[in-house]
Short mmCIF file of C-alpha atoms and ligand atoms in Angstrom, two decimals:
data_model
loop_
_atom_site.label_atom_id
_atom_site.label_comp_id
_atom_site.label_asym_id
_atom_site.label_seq_id
_atom_site.Cartn_x
_atom_site.Cartn_y
_atom_site.Cartn_z
CA MET T 1 0.00 0.00 0.00
CA ARG T 2 1.35 3.41 -1.03
CA VAL T 3 0.48 5.99 1.62
CA LEU T 4 0.61 9.78 1.40
CA VAL T 5 0.52 11.68 4.73
CA ILE T 6 -0.42 15.35 4.69
CA GLY T 7 1.20 17.61 7.31
CA SER T 8 4.57 18.37 8.82
CA GLY T 9 4.18 18.22 12.59
CA GLY T 10 5.00 15.79 15.37
CA ARG T 11 1.74 13.90 14.93
CA GLU T 12 2.48 13.32 11.24
CA HIS T 13 5.98 12.06 12.10
CA ALA T 14 4.36 9.69 14.62
CA LEU T 15 1.86 8.50 11.99
CA LEU T 16 4.69 7.87 9.52
CA LEU T 17 6.71 5.89 12.08
CA GLY T 18 3.59 3.87 12.90
CA LEU T 19 3.05 3.19 9.20
CA THR T 20 6.65 1.99 8.77
CA ARG T 21 5.82 -0.80 11.26
CA ASP T 22 2.91 -2.03 9.09
CA PRO T 23 4.19 -4.65 6.63
CA SER T 24 1.39 -3.84 4.16
CA VAL T 25 2.79 -0.31 3.71
CA THR T 26 5.32 -0.39 0.89
CA ASP T 27 5.85 3.26 0.12
CA LEU T 28 5.56 6.39 2.25
CA HIS T 29 5.22 9.99 1.07
CA VAL T 30 4.59 13.15 3.08
CA ALA T 31 3.78 16.75 2.25
CA PRO T 32 5.47 18.97 3.16
CA GLY T 33 7.19 16.96 5.93
CA ASN T 34 10.21 18.09 7.92
CA ALA T 35 13.81 17.08 8.58
CA GLY T 36 12.69 14.06 10.62
CA THR T 37 10.05 12.72 8.25
CA ALA T 38 12.62 12.71 5.43
CA ALA T 39 14.32 9.77 7.17
CA VAL T 40 11.23 7.52 6.81
CA ALA T 41 9.34 8.96 3.83
CA THR T 42 9.77 11.06 0.70
CA ASN T 43 9.06 14.72 1.49
CA HIS T 44 7.16 16.74 -1.13
CA ALA T 45 7.16 20.56 -0.94
CA VAL T 46 3.46 21.00 -1.60
CA ASP T 47 0.99 23.53 -0.18
CA VAL T 48 -1.25 21.25 1.89
CA THR T 49 -4.05 23.82 2.05
CA SER T 50 -4.46 23.65 -1.74
CA ALA T 51 -6.86 20.84 -2.68
CA GLU T 52 -5.63 21.02 -6.25
CA ALA T 53 -1.98 20.61 -5.25
CA VAL T 54 -2.73 17.72 -2.87
CA VAL T 55 -4.82 15.88 -5.48
CA ALA T 56 -2.01 16.34 -8.03
CA LEU T 57 0.51 14.91 -5.55
CA ALA T 58 -1.75 11.95 -4.68
CA ARG T 59 -1.91 11.21 -8.43
CA GLU T 60 1.85 11.64 -8.88
CA VAL T 61 2.70 9.13 -6.12
CA ALA T 62 -0.25 6.85 -7.04
CA ALA T 63 -1.43 6.86 -3.42
CA ASP T 64 -3.60 3.96 -2.29
CA LEU T 65 -4.39 5.85 0.92
CA VAL T 66 -4.10 9.55 1.84
CA VAL T 67 -3.98 10.44 5.55
CA ILE T 68 -4.61 14.08 6.44
CA GLY T 69 -2.98 15.15 9.71
CA PRO T 70 -3.78 18.83 10.38
CA GLU T 71 -7.13 20.51 10.81
CA VAL T 72 -6.62 23.36 8.34
CA PRO T 73 -6.71 21.27 5.12
CA LEU T 74 -9.64 19.28 6.55
CA VAL T 75 -11.67 22.41 7.30
CA LEU T 76 -10.81 23.67 3.79
CA GLY T 77 -12.20 20.52 2.15
CA VAL T 78 -9.01 18.80 0.99
CA ALA T 79 -10.46 15.39 1.97
CA ASP T 80 -13.58 16.11 -0.10
CA ALA T 81 -11.46 16.93 -3.16
CA LEU T 82 -9.45 13.70 -2.79
CA ARG T 83 -12.56 11.54 -2.35
CA ALA T 84 -14.27 13.21 -5.30
CA VAL T 85 -11.58 11.83 -7.60
CA GLY T 86 -11.52 8.39 -5.98
CA PHE T 87 -8.69 8.42 -3.42
CA ALA T 88 -9.25 6.45 -0.22
CA THR T 89 -8.80 9.24 2.33
CA PHE T 90 -8.44 9.24 6.11
CA GLY T 91 -9.92 12.52 7.32
CA PRO T 92 -13.38 14.08 7.52
CA SER T 93 -15.17 16.23 4.97
CA ALA T 94 -15.19 20.00 5.43
CA ASP T 95 -18.76 19.71 6.71
CA ALA T 96 -17.83 17.17 9.40
CA ALA T 97 -14.58 19.01 10.26
CA ARG T 98 -16.71 21.91 11.55
CA ILE T 99 -16.82 19.90 14.79
CA GLU T 100 -13.36 21.45 15.32
CA GLY T 101 -13.49 24.42 12.93
CA SER T 102 -16.48 26.07 14.57
CA LYS T 103 -16.94 25.86 18.32
CA ALA T 104 -20.53 27.06 17.88
CA PHE T 105 -21.29 24.17 15.46
CA ALA T 106 -19.75 21.70 17.93
CA LYS T 107 -21.98 23.03 20.73
CA ASP T 108 -25.04 22.70 18.53
CA VAL T 109 -24.20 19.08 17.63
CA MET T 110 -23.55 18.22 21.29
CA ALA T 111 -26.84 19.78 22.40
CA ALA T 112 -28.71 17.76 19.77
CA ALA T 113 -26.85 14.58 20.76
CA GLY T 114 -27.53 15.10 24.48
CA VAL T 115 -23.82 15.23 25.32
CA ARG T 116 -22.60 16.92 28.49
CA THR T 117 -20.45 19.96 27.83
CA ALA T 118 -19.83 23.39 29.29
CA HIS T 119 -22.61 25.97 29.05
CA ALA T 120 -21.54 28.43 26.36
CA GLU T 121 -22.53 31.72 24.80
CA VAL T 122 -21.28 33.16 21.54
CA VAL T 123 -20.48 36.87 21.65
CA ASP T 124 -20.06 38.58 18.29
CA ASN T 125 -20.69 42.17 19.30
CA PRO T 126 -18.23 44.07 21.56
CA ALA T 127 -21.16 46.01 23.06
CA LYS T 128 -22.49 42.76 24.54
CA LEU T 129 -19.18 41.55 25.96
CA ASP T 130 -19.32 42.98 29.50
CA ALA T 131 -22.80 41.74 30.25
CA ALA T 132 -21.86 38.31 28.94
CA LEU T 133 -18.68 38.21 31.07
CA ASP T 134 -20.84 38.96 34.13
CA ARG T 135 -22.84 35.79 33.46
CA PHE T 136 -19.65 33.66 33.70
CA GLY T 137 -16.64 33.18 35.95
CA PRO T 138 -14.62 33.15 37.92
CA THR T 139 -12.96 31.10 36.32
CA TRP T 140 -13.47 32.50 32.78
CA VAL T 141 -12.97 30.34 29.70
CA VAL T 142 -12.70 32.46 26.54
CA LYS T 143 -12.28 30.76 23.15
CA ASP T 144 -11.67 32.16 19.72
CA ASP T 145 -14.44 30.66 17.55
CA GLY T 146 -12.08 29.39 14.91
CA LEU T 147 -8.85 27.49 14.48
CA ALA T 148 -6.09 28.80 16.69
CA ALA T 149 -3.81 25.78 17.24
CA GLY T 150 -4.78 25.51 20.90
CA LYS T 151 -3.57 29.03 21.59
CA GLY T 152 -6.96 30.71 21.11
CA VAL T 153 -8.16 29.60 24.54
CA VAL T 154 -7.65 31.63 27.69
CA VAL T 155 -8.63 30.14 31.04
CA THR T 156 -8.23 32.66 33.85
CA PRO T 157 -9.59 33.75 37.23
CA ASP T 158 -8.83 37.35 36.16
CA ARG T 159 -11.81 39.11 34.56
CA ALA T 160 -9.61 41.80 32.98
CA ALA T 161 -7.44 39.17 31.25
CA ALA T 162 -10.56 37.35 30.04
CA ARG T 163 -11.99 40.61 28.72
CA ALA T 164 -8.75 41.56 26.97
CA HIS T 165 -8.58 38.21 25.11
CA ALA T 166 -12.24 38.39 24.10
CA ALA T 167 -11.82 41.98 22.89
CA ASP T 168 -8.74 40.96 20.82
CA CYS T 169 -10.68 38.16 19.10
CA LEU T 170 -13.62 40.45 18.38
CA GLU T 171 -11.28 43.13 17.03
CA SER T 172 -9.78 40.59 14.60
CA GLY T 173 -13.31 39.86 13.40
CA HIS T 174 -13.78 36.48 15.17
CA PRO T 175 -16.74 35.78 17.41
CA VAL T 176 -15.77 34.50 20.87
CA LEU T 177 -17.23 31.74 22.92
CA LEU T 178 -17.57 32.18 26.70
CA GLU T 179 -17.84 28.89 28.54
CA SER T 180 -18.51 27.76 32.06
CA PHE T 181 -15.39 26.20 33.59
CA LEU T 182 -15.35 22.40 33.71
CA ASP T 183 -13.66 20.99 36.77
CA GLY T 184 -11.78 17.71 36.90
CA PRO T 185 -8.76 16.13 35.24
CA GLU T 186 -8.66 16.24 31.45
CA VAL T 187 -8.60 13.24 29.13
CA SER T 188 -7.95 13.09 25.41
CA LEU T 189 -9.75 10.16 23.85
CA PHE T 190 -9.02 9.56 20.17
CA CYS T 191 -11.52 7.46 18.26
CA LEU T 192 -11.42 6.03 14.77
CA VAL T 193 -14.84 6.94 13.39
CA ASP T 194 -16.50 5.76 10.20
CA GLY T 195 -20.09 6.98 10.20
CA GLU T 196 -21.62 5.47 13.33
CA ASN T 197 -18.77 3.00 13.95
CA VAL T 198 -16.44 4.09 16.76
CA VAL T 199 -13.17 2.43 17.85
CA PRO T 200 -11.35 4.14 20.74
CA LEU T 201 -7.57 4.29 21.09
CA LEU T 202 -5.85 4.43 24.49
CA PRO T 203 -6.79 7.47 26.60
CA ALA T 204 -4.05 10.07 27.05
CA GLN T 205 -3.53 13.32 28.90
CA ASP T 206 -1.99 16.46 27.43
CA HIS T 207 -0.27 19.24 29.42
CA LYS T 208 -1.45 22.47 27.83
CA ARG T 209 0.24 25.19 29.87
CA VAL T 210 3.78 26.13 28.96
CA GLY T 211 5.30 25.82 32.44
CA ASP T 212 5.79 23.14 35.10
CA ASN T 213 2.86 22.72 37.50
CA ASP T 214 0.48 24.06 34.83
CA THR T 215 1.73 27.63 34.93
CA GLY T 216 1.92 30.22 32.15
CA PRO T 217 -0.10 30.56 28.96
CA ASN T 218 -1.81 27.80 27.01
CA THR T 219 0.10 26.15 24.17
CA GLY T 220 -0.68 23.56 21.52
CA GLY T 221 0.43 20.98 24.14
CA MET T 222 3.77 20.49 25.91
CA GLY T 223 3.68 16.76 26.62
CA ALA T 224 1.45 13.78 27.16
CA TYR T 225 1.31 10.30 28.61
CA THR T 226 -0.74 7.16 28.13
CA PRO T 227 -2.47 5.16 29.55
CA LEU T 228 -3.97 7.00 32.53
CA PRO T 229 -3.44 5.01 35.74
CA TRP T 230 -6.00 7.14 37.60
CA LEU T 231 -8.84 6.70 35.08
CA PRO T 232 -11.38 4.00 36.03
CA ALA T 233 -11.31 1.22 33.42
CA GLU T 234 -14.99 1.68 32.54
CA THR T 235 -14.65 5.39 31.76
CA VAL T 236 -13.44 4.84 28.19
CA THR T 237 -16.54 2.76 27.44
CA GLN T 238 -18.67 5.43 29.10
CA ILE T 239 -17.10 8.15 26.91
CA VAL T 240 -17.60 6.08 23.76
CA ASP T 241 -21.22 5.26 24.62
CA ASP T 242 -22.33 8.60 26.07
CA VAL T 243 -20.24 11.06 24.07
CA VAL T 244 -18.53 9.91 20.88
CA THR T 245 -21.15 7.51 19.49
CA PRO T 246 -24.06 9.97 19.96
CA VAL T 247 -22.03 12.76 18.32
CA ALA T 248 -21.03 10.49 15.41
CA ALA T 249 -24.70 9.51 14.98
CA GLU T 250 -25.83 13.15 15.08
CA LEU T 251 -23.31 14.04 12.37
CA VAL T 252 -24.65 11.18 10.22
CA ARG T 253 -28.21 12.40 10.87
CA ARG T 254 -27.20 15.86 9.59
CA GLY T 255 -25.71 14.39 6.43
CA SER T 256 -22.19 15.24 7.67
CA GLY T 257 -21.05 11.76 8.66
CA PHE T 258 -17.52 11.70 10.10
CA SER T 259 -14.73 9.59 8.60
CA GLY T 260 -11.34 9.86 10.29
CA LEU T 261 -10.15 10.58 13.79
CA LEU T 262 -12.56 12.21 16.20
CA TYR T 263 -10.73 13.53 19.23
CA ALA T 264 -12.78 14.19 22.34
CA GLY T 265 -11.15 16.44 24.93
CA LEU T 266 -13.00 15.86 28.20
CA ALA T 267 -12.98 16.89 31.83
CA ILE T 268 -13.77 14.02 34.19
CA GLY T 269 -15.85 15.71 36.89
CA ALA T 270 -17.90 14.46 39.81
CA ASP T 271 -20.88 13.92 37.49
CA GLY T 272 -18.86 12.02 34.88
CA PRO T 273 -17.15 13.05 31.65
CA ALA T 274 -18.04 16.38 30.02
CA VAL T 275 -16.69 17.60 26.69
CA VAL T 276 -14.22 20.48 26.66
CA GLU T 277 -13.77 20.35 22.89
CA PHE T 278 -13.75 18.11 19.85
CA ASN T 279 -11.01 18.02 17.26
CA CYS T 280 -11.26 16.44 13.82
CA ARG T 281 -7.76 14.91 13.74
CA PHE T 282 -5.14 13.19 15.87
CA GLY T 283 -4.02 15.37 18.79
CA ASP T 284 -0.51 16.54 19.30
CA PRO T 285 1.47 15.56 21.45
CA GLU T 286 -0.81 12.71 22.63
CA THR T 287 -0.50 10.89 19.28
CA GLN T 288 3.22 10.34 19.71
CA ALA T 289 2.61 8.54 23.03
CA VAL T 290 -0.51 6.63 21.97
CA LEU T 291 0.92 5.30 18.70
CA ALA T 292 4.13 4.24 20.46
CA LEU T 293 2.04 1.54 22.19
CA LEU T 294 -0.02 0.42 19.17
CA GLN T 295 0.82 -3.09 18.06
CA SER T 296 -1.85 -3.53 15.37
CA PRO T 297 -0.92 -2.46 11.83
CA LEU T 298 -1.67 1.26 11.62
CA GLY T 299 -2.08 1.39 7.83
CA GLU T 300 -4.73 -1.32 7.99
CA ALA T 301 -6.67 0.61 10.67
CA LEU T 302 -6.56 3.95 8.85
CA ASN T 303 -7.46 2.25 5.57
CA ALA T 304 -10.46 0.56 7.19
CA VAL T 305 -11.80 3.99 8.13
CA ALA T 306 -11.01 5.45 4.72
CA THR T 307 -12.79 2.62 2.91
CA GLY T 308 -15.82 2.47 5.22
CA THR T 309 -14.92 -0.97 6.63
CA LEU T 310 -14.08 -0.07 10.23
CA ASP T 311 -16.73 -2.51 11.47
CA GLN T 312 -14.61 -5.35 10.05
CA LEU T 313 -11.32 -4.28 11.67
CA PRO T 314 -10.03 -6.80 14.25
CA PRO T 315 -9.79 -5.38 17.81
CA LEU T 316 -6.75 -3.13 18.24
CA ARG T 317 -3.82 -4.62 20.13
CA TRP T 318 -1.65 -2.54 22.48
CA SER T 319 1.68 -3.03 24.24
CA ASP T 320 1.55 -3.23 28.01
CA GLY T 321 3.29 -0.44 29.85
CA ALA T 322 3.28 3.30 29.30
CA ALA T 323 4.50 5.99 26.92
CA VAL T 324 5.40 9.61 27.59
CA THR T 325 6.00 12.44 25.09
CA VAL T 326 7.81 15.62 26.07
CA VAL T 327 7.79 18.58 23.69
CA VAL T 328 10.97 20.57 23.17
CA ALA T 329 9.86 24.09 22.28
CA ALA T 330 11.78 26.97 20.76
CA GLU T 331 12.73 30.04 22.76
CA ASN T 332 9.74 32.34 23.26
CA TYR T 333 7.08 29.72 22.33
CA PRO T 334 4.03 30.08 22.61
CA GLY T 335 4.86 33.63 21.53
CA THR T 336 6.64 34.15 18.21
CA PRO T 337 9.32 31.46 18.38
CA ARG T 338 12.98 31.95 17.63
CA THR T 339 13.83 29.73 14.62
CA GLY T 340 16.87 28.77 12.57
CA ASP T 341 18.95 27.38 15.45
CA VAL T 342 20.98 24.24 14.84
CA ILE T 343 19.76 21.18 16.78
CA THR T 344 22.06 18.33 17.71
CA GLY T 345 20.93 14.91 18.86
CA ALA T 346 17.66 15.09 16.92
CA GLU T 347 18.26 11.93 14.89
CA ALA T 348 18.07 9.55 17.83
CA ASP T 349 15.45 6.91 18.66
CA GLY T 350 12.23 8.34 20.05
CA VAL T 351 12.92 11.87 18.78
CA LEU T 352 10.02 12.95 16.60
CA HIS T 353 10.20 16.13 14.59
CA ALA T 354 7.53 18.81 14.60
CA GLY T 355 9.12 22.12 13.57
CA THR T 356 12.44 21.26 11.93
CA LYS T 357 14.12 21.56 8.55
CA ARG T 358 17.57 21.18 7.03
CA ASN T 359 19.52 24.33 6.27
CA ASP T 360 21.79 24.75 3.23
CA ASP T 361 24.69 23.20 5.17
CA GLY T 362 22.63 20.07 5.84
CA ASP T 363 22.19 20.82 9.55
CA ILE T 364 18.85 20.22 11.24
CA VAL T 365 17.49 23.58 12.43
CA SER T 366 14.42 24.72 14.33
CA ALA T 367 11.57 25.91 12.11
CA GLY T 368 8.59 26.28 14.43
CA GLY T 369 7.39 26.74 18.01
CA ARG T 370 7.12 23.13 19.01
CA VAL T 371 10.34 21.75 17.56
CA LEU T 372 10.62 18.13 18.72
CA ALA T 373 8.46 15.62 20.58
CA VAL T 374 10.58 13.15 22.49
CA VAL T 375 8.97 9.81 23.33
CA GLY T 376 9.89 7.32 26.03
CA THR T 377 8.28 3.96 26.67
CA GLY T 378 8.63 1.51 29.52
CA ALA T 379 6.96 -1.06 31.71
CA ASP T 380 5.26 1.74 33.64
CA LEU T 381 4.92 5.51 33.71
CA GLU T 382 8.05 5.95 35.81
CA GLN T 383 10.22 4.07 33.29
CA ALA T 384 8.60 5.78 30.31
CA ARG T 385 9.24 9.21 31.86
CA ALA T 386 12.82 8.30 32.68
CA GLN T 387 13.49 7.24 29.10
CA ALA T 388 11.88 10.36 27.61
CA TYR T 389 13.94 12.68 29.84
CA GLU T 390 17.16 10.71 29.21
CA ARG T 391 16.58 11.18 25.50
CA ILE T 392 15.92 14.90 25.95
CA ALA T 393 19.15 15.32 27.88
CA ALA T 394 21.08 14.29 24.75
CA ILE T 395 19.51 17.03 22.61
CA LYS T 396 20.97 20.52 22.23
CA LEU T 397 18.92 23.47 20.95
CA ALA T 398 19.89 26.98 22.07
CA GLY T 399 17.14 28.74 24.02
CA SER T 400 14.80 25.73 23.99
CA HIS T 401 12.54 24.84 26.89
CA HIS T 402 10.48 21.85 27.95
CA ARG T 403 8.35 20.87 30.90
CA THR T 404 10.03 18.63 33.45
CA ASP T 405 6.79 17.31 34.96
CA ILE T 406 5.03 15.45 32.15
CA GLY T 407 3.11 12.58 33.76
CA LYS T 408 4.52 13.44 37.18
CA ALA T 409 1.25 14.23 38.96
CA ALA T 410 -0.18 10.90 37.77
CA LEU T 411 2.95 9.04 38.84
CA GLU T 412 2.75 10.59 42.30
CA GLY T 413 -0.93 9.70 42.64
CA ARG T 414 -2.00 13.37 42.68
CA ILE T 415 -4.78 12.96 40.10
CA SER T 416 -8.10 11.51 41.09
CA VAL T 417 -11.59 11.51 39.68
N1 LIG C 1 -3.45 18.13 22.23
C1 LIG C 1 -3.94 19.37 21.76
C2 LIG C 1 -4.28 19.39 20.33
O1 LIG C 1 -3.84 18.57 19.57
O2 LIG C 1 -5.01 20.28 19.94
#
């Protein structure tokens, strides 16, 4: 099977590595890719937001399966364009991708599906902002109603900071969503979804704030671990039955059936799981940890979704033990990152590339905010963490930073439901 992966980040590198372990995958291509993906696939410098360019590339490499990683091409309808000309494609239509692309659409689908989520109000007029803020908080949750790579969300006990973020979004012409704050530890549950068929992967937990002990601004995610020792075994089934399956069915009912990866971000509160957000693609950096434990052939699983045969896929098999991903970020991330710095030690086992490229001298240099995602595995969380941090210690990138506490609260038994 010849597979084309769209996207250049850490989750795409993880998907490519997973695909290399599937004996049915004979040929791997990626667009545009990065310095790390070039070691396992052929990189193609193609604009992945252009449906025309992606279709042309899929034809050029004679792809049997196209896997779309990032949300932007999905929201723009790149999967629709590929399917229209007959390519088996892993990734939802533009209509279904609104579950991530528009927070207001996601709320509407959840209300119709009877799924627990935060109470929310859309504000699209600055004159209505103050009154709306008075109906929420503290704590305030203010979201940009559009794609913002995880950085459009501000969660704060400070009304002035909440107001400032909302006013910025409105000034740039985006409506904002105010939400009630959901208490409880967060879980990312990724599900393969093909219409009404839902197959969950292992649950993971992201660490969204930039600093240790959840301090500083939100990021796209600074690290993750899987599985979750504190999560009751039946909770995954509960999330599938009460959250993901009803949402998948509601999308089918609306004629926007989902085909791809539906990512539920949930808070596990006293009354059970409640949805924080949905995404229409694999999450980053949870994917790097989750796929490190997948034993089943990844290409076969993604192809089953793409060809509408997920109901025939054998149950997924997983390694015992745990996996941890730690993101190495560039100086100043999540602000405008410093780029162009030479990285050493980035070609080692477990080092996945997110924002890297080769310069004219052939050195690997930083080319984005989240630069690397370093994965460790082991018999338990403690061993997986130790391996991830050992691997990080061998990497040099001037000005870089990473969290030192990924998975630590879980390891120390400080998370409970
Ligand atoms: N884990 C955060 C995201 O992928 O959006």
